[in-house]
Amino acid sequence: MRRSLHARWAACAIAVALAATACGGDDDGGGSGGGDGNGVLSSSWGDPQNPLEPANTNEVQGGKVLDMIFRGLKRYDPETGEAKDMLAESITTDDSQNFTVKIKDGWTFSNGEKVTAKSFVDAWNYGADVRNAQKNAYFFEYIEGYDAVHPEEGDPTAETLSGLKVEDDRTFTVELSQKFSTWPDTLGYNAFAPLPRAFFEDHDAWVRKPVGNGPYQVESYTKGSAMKLRKWEDYPGPDEAQNGGVDLKVYTDNNAAYTDLLAGNLDLADDIPAAQLKNVENDLGDRYINQPAGIIQTLAFPFYEEAWGEGKEQLRKGISRAINREQITEQIFSNTRTPASDWTSPVLGEEGGYEKGLCGQACEYDPDEAKKMIEDAGGLPGGKITLTSNVDTGSHREWLDAVCNSINNALGRDSACTVNPVGTFADYRNQIGDQRMTGPFRAGWQMDYPLIQNFLQPLYYTNASSNDGKWSNEKFDSLIDEANAESDTQKAIETFQDAERVLVEEMPAIPLWYQNGSAGYSDRLSDVKLNPFSVPVYDQITVA
Amino acid sequence: MGRYVIRRLLQMIPVFIGSTFLIFVMVYALGDPVAALFGDRAPDPATAARIRAELYLDQPLWKQYLHYMGQIFRGDFGTAFNGQPVLELMSTAFPVTLRLTLVAVVIEVIIGIVLGVVSGLRRGRSVDTGLLFLTLIVISVPTFVTGYLLQFLFGVKWGLVRPSVSTDATFEELLLPGVVLALVSLAYVTRLTRTSIAENVRGDYVRTAIAKGLPRRRVIVRHLLRNSLIPVVTFIGTDIGALMGGAIVTERIFNIHGVGFQLYQGILRNNSPTVVGFVTILVIVFLLANLIVDLLYAVLDPRIRYA
């Protein structure tokens, strides 16, 4: 709760000695109103990396805002992750390739403009057009005509996607370039949000103060420091905000946010610093949330390096068995990670394709067996192994050292495994892009949408966008194609899992652990939840 | 005096060009920033190429540098990757850090010099020994330790101040961070003043002043202190630049959105316009602070004259 006024005045009295300053009250961090759904909460935020455009936002901080001010055709259920219709009245197809989308009536943007089929088609065309350099352009790559508006080189030969056609105010059709039965389920991602005319007419003004069709609207936005979002009273959707608004405050460091939470100046911190994990249950009790998110960490191998490439399955599996996942997740991450036993995430649920233990023995810790397997495979290439990762965030340095220790212990040699720390994420991504990895390297994956397809295809399909190790396997590829073409969802998921079993045989990347989302909140709040993307479900939070 | 100032200002030009070039090369050497903008996903080449062209990153280093300097002389510091002009970032960050620096310098000057004088005049006595010991502790404890400690004690445990600074960053809020930032320099100022005072207190001019029958206070302030301040002023002058740049740690701890925060973000994201822009301004601040220090010498010691 708020500190007493005495303290503030005491601080002022000291300050007066230095310089005369205004010592009025202020309302930062606290909030006004009572428990009648009008209370405003404050929440920690990070400076978004990109301008806040739906097709240009690919990280959590910007995504957080888009999720509050936009609603798309679908929305992922905050609890189950299931894609449910939001603006979509129906999305129908006969052949898994041509879709007809019908939009519900009565939706508007917060500036009063009606949400029509054109709002979607224009927004998607904008996102796909290479001239707009949108970082999420690849989301539209399955739509027919993508190559023309987004050629690999040179200028586009078309301005719009030929696969998108507006039929009437509330209907449009989509033609995909390949069969993709679960495509409608991808439409909950922010990149597919509709955009009002104001976005195209005065782009600069829109980016300074975005206008959307979600339960909140932006009241003020000071780049780099704060955004005030307020409940949109006339929101036509079924999930109106249960609080009066949210003040997002940019923190330089998650430690500072946590300290503010403890001191009562902040209501919600959605990233508990690693150093505080040991104290957090004492500090917050049941106001601490620690639940699985759609994030998995793996160790990928460079298949362009002969030493690690083809025919080295036994070696790769041996290394996997040398890693004591249980111990590392417990000691370094205080159980905010769960040892992985497949290549997806528990947030998918068993119906969505997550299968505990799918990896089998290959992901179980057994130092003796690991040593035997590695030796049978001819030992480590050159007698040693180097793990590479950026170390600027995420306790990467700590767990890399622990993994190395685990491998060294299994092999009974102190110098078998070393860590190659890379200073910044940017540098690390460059080295990966230039194929300069010489040994196993960290590959993290945060899902775009809660589908098993999203955990497999972008990462392991031949030449896929995040196949950093350049692994390639015909059987895997054909199973993925088959699964995408399958119109029965349950069968599709089973086929995806068959593809995943190829990964067990080949071990192109070692699953390490699933990552949890963590958050802590003040006693003013209740109904705080994290969705499968580990973002707080702001609209359901109630303020006392 | 005037000619001296002009000569010094002209000398700044090559220093300025040289240092900006060095910074530019260093940030450039960190590598291509575009890849990181795409997160864990490999950038799609067409989009990445567009972004590179927009940011002028597809040109050779010397062209980038010339382009950048051309921009600067037109008063344009380029654009950060989130689409925000660097000038806008500066206009929010520099005032905050300037205030923080001001608080720190005021604390450091007042407390540091007073303690130094007290200590220097009582050389060898228990006050002096105690202060020497205290300053030694302060110097040897890293800033982030004192920062987190004071933040926890004052902000969380006793609830006397807010543990973090709001976006307004008023002087009131900056008091505690200012103390943290000032502590190490304060210890140095105390020690420098102490040594200087202890040395000069035996000087002939002090004896003369006392013999003339001047009041003790006047002897100390006008004669002894004025002469003893030259090394201290040199230190404080260079320290202003160091404080502004070195605020990174303090600003992170107390959530201050100043120069340190922006520089840190800029480096993490390989954002050359931000880093070079901010460091350029810091270089200018440093150069000006040094000039002022040199001019202050003449004020403090009339024997020093500039032609």
mmCIF file of N, CA and C in Angstrom, chain A residues 332-415:
data_model
loop_
_atom_site.group_PDB
_atom_site.id
_atom_site.type_symbol
_atom_site.label_atom_id
_atom_site.label_comp_id
_atom_site.label_asym_id
_atom_site.label_seq_id
_atom_site.Cartn_x
_atom_site.Cartn_y
_atom_site.Cartn_z
ATOM 1 N N ILE A 332 19.351 -23.399 -10.402
ATOM 2 C CA ILE A 332 19.628 -22.107 -11.026
ATOM 3 C C ILE A 332 18.353 -21.314 -11.240
ATOM 4 N N PHE A 333 17.285 -22.007 -11.599
ATOM 5 C CA PHE A 333 16.059 -21.279 -11.932
ATOM 6 C C PHE A 333 14.990 -21.365 -10.848
ATOM 7 N N SER A 334 15.323 -21.944 -9.691
ATOM 8 C CA SER A 334 14.341 -22.060 -8.600
ATOM 9 C C SER A 334 12.999 -22.566 -9.105
ATOM 10 N N ASN A 335 13.023 -23.582 -9.939
ATOM 11 C CA ASN A 335 11.810 -24.205 -10.462
ATOM 12 C C ASN A 335 10.930 -23.292 -11.305
ATOM 13 N N THR A 336 11.524 -22.254 -11.890
ATOM 14 C CA THR A 336 10.751 -21.475 -12.857
ATOM 15 C C THR A 336 10.974 -22.021 -14.263
ATOM 16 N N ARG A 337 11.682 -23.124 -14.359
ATOM 17 C CA ARG A 337 11.779 -23.880 -15.605
ATOM 18 C C ARG A 337 11.400 -25.315 -15.278
ATOM 19 N N THR A 338 10.883 -26.024 -16.277
ATOM 20 C CA THR A 338 10.536 -27.426 -16.096
ATOM 21 C C THR A 338 11.357 -28.242 -17.088
ATOM 22 N N PRO A 339 12.006 -29.312 -16.631
ATOM 23 C CA PRO A 339 12.804 -30.119 -17.558
ATOM 24 C C PRO A 339 11.960 -30.533 -18.762
ATOM 25 N N ALA A 340 12.515 -30.401 -19.950
ATOM 26 C CA ALA A 340 11.739 -30.686 -21.158
ATOM 27 C C ALA A 340 11.860 -32.157 -21.523
ATOM 28 N N SER A 341 10.750 -32.720 -21.977
ATOM 29 C CA SER A 341 10.814 -34.085 -22.464
ATOM 30 C C SER A 341 10.145 -34.207 -23.827
ATOM 31 N N ASP A 342 9.893 -33.089 -24.475
ATOM 32 C CA ASP A 342 9.543 -33.090 -25.894
ATOM 33 C C ASP A 342 9.964 -31.732 -26.469
ATOM 34 N N TRP A 343 9.556 -31.446 -27.716
ATOM 35 C CA TRP A 343 10.037 -30.218 -28.356
ATOM 36 C C TRP A 343 8.938 -29.149 -28.418
ATOM 37 N N THR A 344 7.837 -29.368 -27.680
ATOM 38 C CA THR A 344 6.764 -28.373 -27.724
ATOM 39 C C THR A 344 6.673 -27.681 -26.373
ATOM 40 N N SER A 345 5.485 -27.493 -25.857
ATOM 41 C CA SER A 345 5.330 -26.824 -24.568
ATOM 42 C C SER A 345 4.077 -27.325 -23.874
ATOM 43 N N PRO A 346 4.108 -27.430 -22.549
ATOM 44 C CA PRO A 346 2.920 -27.891 -21.811
ATOM 45 C C PRO A 346 1.709 -26.993 -22.034
ATOM 46 N N VAL A 347 1.895 -25.754 -22.456
ATOM 47 C CA VAL A 347 0.726 -24.882 -22.620
ATOM 48 C C VAL A 347 -0.184 -25.364 -23.751
ATOM 49 N N LEU A 348 0.341 -26.204 -24.640
ATOM 50 C CA LEU A 348 -0.513 -26.720 -25.712
ATOM 51 C C LEU A 348 -1.548 -27.687 -25.160
ATOM 52 N N GLY A 349 -1.218 -28.293 -24.039
ATOM 53 C CA GLY A 349 -2.101 -29.314 -23.491
ATOM 54 C C GLY A 349 -1.982 -30.586 -24.313
ATOM 55 N N GLU A 350 -2.445 -31.694 -23.749
ATOM 56 C CA GLU A 350 -2.302 -32.952 -24.471
ATOM 57 C C GLU A 350 -3.111 -32.964 -25.754
ATOM 58 N N GLU A 351 -4.261 -32.285 -25.733
ATOM 59 C CA GLU A 351 -5.063 -32.242 -26.948
ATOM 60 C C GLU A 351 -4.399 -31.437 -28.041
ATOM 61 N N GLY A 352 -3.591 -30.461 -27.627
ATOM 62 C CA GLY A 352 -2.929 -29.609 -28.610
ATOM 63 C C GLY A 352 -1.633 -30.195 -29.132
ATOM 64 N N GLY A 353 -1.200 -31.324 -28.594
ATOM 65 C CA GLY A 353 -0.020 -31.970 -29.160
ATOM 66 C C GLY A 353 1.159 -32.100 -28.223
ATOM 67 N N TYR A 354 1.033 -31.539 -27.000
ATOM 68 C CA TYR A 354 2.122 -31.718 -26.049
ATOM 69 C C TYR A 354 2.097 -33.149 -25.551
ATOM 70 N N GLU A 355 3.242 -33.810 -25.536
ATOM 71 C CA GLU A 355 3.270 -35.163 -24.993
ATOM 72 C C GLU A 355 4.461 -35.300 -24.067
ATOM 73 N N LYS A 356 4.156 -35.407 -22.798
ATOM 74 C CA LYS A 356 5.218 -35.550 -21.807
ATOM 75 C C LYS A 356 5.977 -36.850 -22.062
ATOM 76 N N GLY A 357 7.308 -36.751 -22.078
ATOM 77 C CA GLY A 357 8.098 -37.961 -22.229
ATOM 78 C C GLY A 357 8.226 -38.463 -23.647
ATOM 79 N N LEU A 358 7.764 -37.686 -24.633
ATOM 80 C CA LEU A 358 7.874 -38.125 -26.016
ATOM 81 C C LEU A 358 9.339 -38.378 -26.411
ATOM 82 N N CYS A 359 10.210 -37.584 -25.833
ATOM 83 C CA CYS A 359 11.634 -37.712 -26.154
ATOM 84 C C CYS A 359 12.217 -39.021 -25.599
ATOM 85 N N GLY A 360 11.576 -39.574 -24.587
ATOM 86 C CA GLY A 360 12.008 -40.859 -24.055
ATOM 87 C C GLY A 360 13.355 -40.803 -23.357
ATOM 88 N N GLN A 361 14.052 -41.914 -23.429
ATOM 89 C CA GLN A 361 15.347 -42.027 -22.748
ATOM 90 C C GLN A 361 16.337 -40.955 -23.177
ATOM 91 N N ALA A 362 16.211 -40.535 -24.427
ATOM 92 C CA ALA A 362 17.201 -39.605 -24.972
ATOM 93 C C ALA A 362 17.251 -38.293 -24.199
ATOM 94 N N CYS A 363 16.200 -37.982 -23.456
ATOM 95 C CA CYS A 363 16.212 -36.751 -22.673
ATOM 96 C C CYS A 363 16.329 -37.036 -21.176
ATOM 97 N N GLU A 364 16.629 -38.279 -20.825
ATOM 98 C CA GLU A 364 16.774 -38.596 -19.402
ATOM 99 C C GLU A 364 18.236 -38.587 -18.999
ATOM 100 N N TYR A 365 18.483 -38.044 -17.830
ATOM 101 C CA TYR A 365 19.860 -37.907 -17.351
ATOM 102 C C TYR A 365 20.407 -39.265 -16.925
ATOM 103 N N ASP A 366 21.519 -39.653 -17.513
ATOM 104 C CA ASP A 366 22.173 -40.908 -17.147
ATOM 105 C C ASP A 366 23.651 -40.781 -17.504
ATOM 106 N N PRO A 367 24.453 -40.314 -16.558
ATOM 107 C CA PRO A 367 25.848 -39.979 -16.891
ATOM 108 C C PRO A 367 26.645 -41.171 -17.421
ATOM 109 N N ASP A 368 26.395 -42.354 -16.876
ATOM 110 C CA ASP A 368 27.180 -43.515 -17.337
ATOM 111 C C ASP A 368 26.851 -43.851 -18.787
ATOM 112 N N GLU A 369 25.546 -43.915 -19.044
ATOM 113 C CA GLU A 369 25.101 -44.221 -20.404
ATOM 114 C C GLU A 369 25.580 -43.127 -21.364
ATOM 115 N N ALA A 370 25.515 -41.857 -20.907
ATOM 116 C CA ALA A 370 25.941 -40.733 -21.743
ATOM 117 C C ALA A 370 27.396 -40.900 -22.151
ATOM 118 N N LYS A 371 28.231 -41.249 -21.167
ATOM 119 C CA LYS A 371 29.657 -41.402 -21.440
ATOM 120 C C LYS A 371 29.881 -42.509 -22.472
ATOM 121 N N LYS A 372 29.140 -43.592 -22.279
ATOM 122 C CA LYS A 372 29.280 -44.737 -23.191
ATOM 123 C C LYS A 372 28.860 -44.325 -24.606
ATOM 124 N N MET A 373 27.726 -43.638 -24.697
ATOM 125 C CA MET A 373 27.223 -43.258 -26.019
ATOM 126 C C MET A 373 28.192 -42.320 -26.729
ATOM 127 N N ILE A 374 28.716 -41.362 -25.971
ATOM 128 C CA ILE A 374 29.636 -40.402 -26.592
ATOM 129 C C ILE A 374 30.907 -41.116 -27.044
ATOM 130 N N GLU A 375 31.390 -42.026 -26.205
ATOM 131 C CA GLU A 375 32.610 -42.751 -26.587
ATOM 132 C C GLU A 375 32.371 -43.660 -27.789
ATOM 133 N N ASP A 376 31.198 -44.328 -27.798
ATOM 134 C CA ASP A 376 30.863 -45.190 -28.939
ATOM 135 C C ASP A 376 30.804 -44.397 -30.241
ATOM 136 N N ALA A 377 30.375 -43.143 -30.107
ATOM 137 C CA ALA A 377 30.253 -42.311 -31.307
ATOM 138 C C ALA A 377 31.598 -41.716 -31.718
ATOM 139 N N GLY A 378 32.659 -42.132 -31.057
ATOM 140 C CA GLY A 378 33.985 -41.636 -31.424
ATOM 141 C C GLY A 378 34.426 -40.459 -30.577
ATOM 142 N N GLY A 379 33.727 -40.215 -29.485
ATOM 143 C CA GLY A 379 34.106 -39.133 -28.579
ATOM 144 C C GLY A 379 33.723 -37.773 -29.125
ATOM 145 N N LEU A 380 33.916 -36.744 -28.293
ATOM 146 C CA LEU A 380 33.619 -35.387 -28.733
ATOM 147 C C LEU A 380 34.581 -35.011 -29.859
ATOM 148 N N PRO A 381 34.115 -34.250 -30.856
ATOM 149 C CA PRO A 381 35.004 -33.858 -31.951
ATOM 150 C C PRO A 381 36.177 -33.041 -31.415
ATOM 151 N N GLY A 382 37.395 -33.522 -31.659
ATOM 152 C CA GLY A 382 38.564 -32.817 -31.154
ATOM 153 C C GLY A 382 38.683 -32.919 -29.644
ATOM 154 N N GLY A 383 37.891 -33.800 -29.049
ATOM 155 C CA GLY A 383 37.989 -34.028 -27.612
ATOM 156 C C GLY A 383 37.292 -33.000 -26.760
ATOM 157 N N LYS A 384 36.649 -31.987 -27.399
ATOM 158 C CA LYS A 384 35.972 -31.004 -26.550
ATOM 159 C C LYS A 384 34.727 -30.430 -27.217
ATOM 160 N N ILE A 385 33.973 -29.718 -26.403
ATOM 161 C CA ILE A 385 32.698 -29.169 -26.857
ATOM 162 C C ILE A 385 32.596 -27.749 -26.315
ATOM 163 N N THR A 386 32.110 -26.834 -27.144
ATOM 164 C CA THR A 386 31.966 -25.446 -26.722
ATOM 165 C C THR A 386 30.519 -25.023 -26.898
ATOM 166 N N LEU A 387 29.917 -24.529 -25.832
ATOM 167 C CA LEU A 387 28.534 -24.059 -25.897
ATOM 168 C C LEU A 387 28.512 -22.553 -26.077
ATOM 169 N N THR A 388 27.712 -22.074 -27.023
ATOM 170 C CA THR A 388 27.665 -20.646 -27.298
ATOM 171 C C THR A 388 26.283 -20.075 -27.008
ATOM 172 N N SER A 389 26.275 -18.890 -26.407
ATOM 173 C CA SER A 389 25.020 -18.155 -26.244
ATOM 174 C C SER A 389 25.343 -16.703 -25.931
ATOM 175 N N ASN A 390 24.377 -15.837 -26.174
ATOM 176 C CA ASN A 390 24.512 -14.488 -25.632
ATOM 177 C C ASN A 390 24.326 -14.587 -24.123
ATOM 178 N N VAL A 391 24.975 -13.687 -23.403
ATOM 179 C CA VAL A 391 24.903 -13.783 -21.944
ATOM 180 C C VAL A 391 24.410 -12.484 -21.320
ATOM 181 N N ASP A 392 23.804 -11.612 -22.147
ATOM 182 C CA ASP A 392 23.379 -10.326 -21.602
ATOM 183 C C ASP A 392 22.065 -10.418 -20.847
ATOM 184 N N THR A 393 21.306 -11.477 -21.016
ATOM 185 C CA THR A 393 20.029 -11.592 -20.315
ATOM 186 C C THR A 393 19.799 -13.039 -19.873
ATOM 187 N N GLY A 394 18.710 -13.239 -19.146
ATOM 188 C CA GLY A 394 18.162 -14.566 -18.928
ATOM 189 C C GLY A 394 19.014 -15.565 -18.180
ATOM 190 N N SER A 395 19.949 -15.147 -17.372
ATOM 191 C CA SER A 395 20.809 -16.071 -16.618
ATOM 192 C C SER A 395 21.477 -17.097 -17.539
ATOM 193 N N HIS A 396 21.695 -16.724 -18.793
ATOM 194 C CA HIS A 396 22.251 -17.704 -19.729
ATOM 195 C C HIS A 396 23.634 -18.191 -19.302
ATOM 196 N N ARG A 397 24.430 -17.242 -18.804
ATOM 197 C CA ARG A 397 25.778 -17.624 -18.399
ATOM 198 C C ARG A 397 25.736 -18.731 -17.328
ATOM 199 N N GLU A 398 24.840 -18.562 -16.365
ATOM 200 C CA GLU A 398 24.772 -19.493 -15.243
ATOM 201 C C GLU A 398 24.401 -20.897 -15.700
ATOM 202 N N TRP A 399 23.364 -20.987 -16.525
ATOM 203 C CA TRP A 399 22.951 -22.350 -16.905
ATOM 204 C C TRP A 399 23.921 -22.994 -17.889
ATOM 205 N N LEU A 400 24.568 -22.167 -18.715
ATOM 206 C CA LEU A 400 25.574 -22.733 -19.625
ATOM 207 C C LEU A 400 26.693 -23.382 -18.815
ATOM 208 N N ASP A 401 27.122 -22.669 -17.788
ATOM 209 C CA ASP A 401 28.169 -23.229 -16.931
ATOM 210 C C ASP A 401 27.696 -24.526 -16.279
ATOM 211 N N ALA A 402 26.433 -24.523 -15.855
ATOM 212 C CA ALA A 402 25.912 -25.714 -15.186
ATOM 213 C C ALA A 402 25.814 -26.893 -16.156
ATOM 214 N N VAL A 403 25.373 -26.623 -17.395
ATOM 215 C CA VAL A 403 25.291 -27.688 -18.393
ATOM 216 C C VAL A 403 26.686 -28.254 -18.654
ATOM 217 N N CYS A 404 27.653 -27.341 -18.760
ATOM 218 C CA CYS A 404 29.032 -27.771 -18.990
ATOM 219 C C CYS A 404 29.533 -28.653 -17.833
ATOM 220 N N ASN A 405 29.253 -28.208 -16.632
ATOM 221 C CA ASN A 405 29.644 -29.002 -15.471
ATOM 222 C C ASN A 405 29.057 -30.393 -15.541
ATOM 223 N N SER A 406 27.784 -30.439 -15.886
ATOM 224 C CA SER A 406 27.083 -31.706 -15.954
ATOM 225 C C SER A 406 27.744 -32.623 -16.986
ATOM 226 N N ILE A 407 28.097 -32.057 -18.134
ATOM 227 C CA ILE A 407 28.750 -32.854 -19.186
ATOM 228 C C ILE A 407 30.140 -33.290 -18.725
ATOM 229 N N ASN A 408 30.862 -32.360 -18.123
ATOM 230 C CA ASN A 408 32.207 -32.697 -17.637
ATOM 231 C C ASN A 408 32.171 -33.824 -16.608
ATOM 232 N N ASN A 409 31.191 -33.734 -15.707
ATOM 233 C CA ASN A 409 31.069 -34.781 -14.686
ATOM 234 C C ASN A 409 30.786 -36.132 -15.316
ATOM 235 N N ALA A 410 29.895 -36.138 -16.307
ATOM 236 C CA ALA A 410 29.542 -37.395 -16.949
ATOM 237 C C ALA A 410 30.762 -38.009 -17.632
ATOM 238 N N LEU A 411 31.550 -37.143 -18.256
ATOM 239 C CA LEU A 411 32.711 -37.657 -18.990
ATOM 240 C C LEU A 411 33.923 -37.852 -18.084
ATOM 241 N N GLY A 412 33.842 -37.325 -16.871
ATOM 242 C CA GLY A 412 34.958 -37.463 -15.947
ATOM 243 C C GLY A 412 36.175 -36.647 -16.349
ATOM 244 N N ARG A 413 35.928 -35.573 -17.116
ATOM 245 C CA ARG A 413 37.052 -34.702 -17.489
ATOM 246 C C ARG A 413 36.645 -33.250 -17.233
ATOM 247 N N ASP A 414 37.563 -32.490 -16.642
ATOM 248 C CA ASP A 414 37.201 -31.129 -16.265
ATOM 249 C C ASP A 414 37.145 -30.163 -17.431
ATOM 250 N N SER A 415 37.857 -30.495 -18.499
ATOM 251 C CA SER A 415 38.020 -29.502 -19.554
ATOM 252 C C SER A 415 37.296 -29.896 -20.838
#
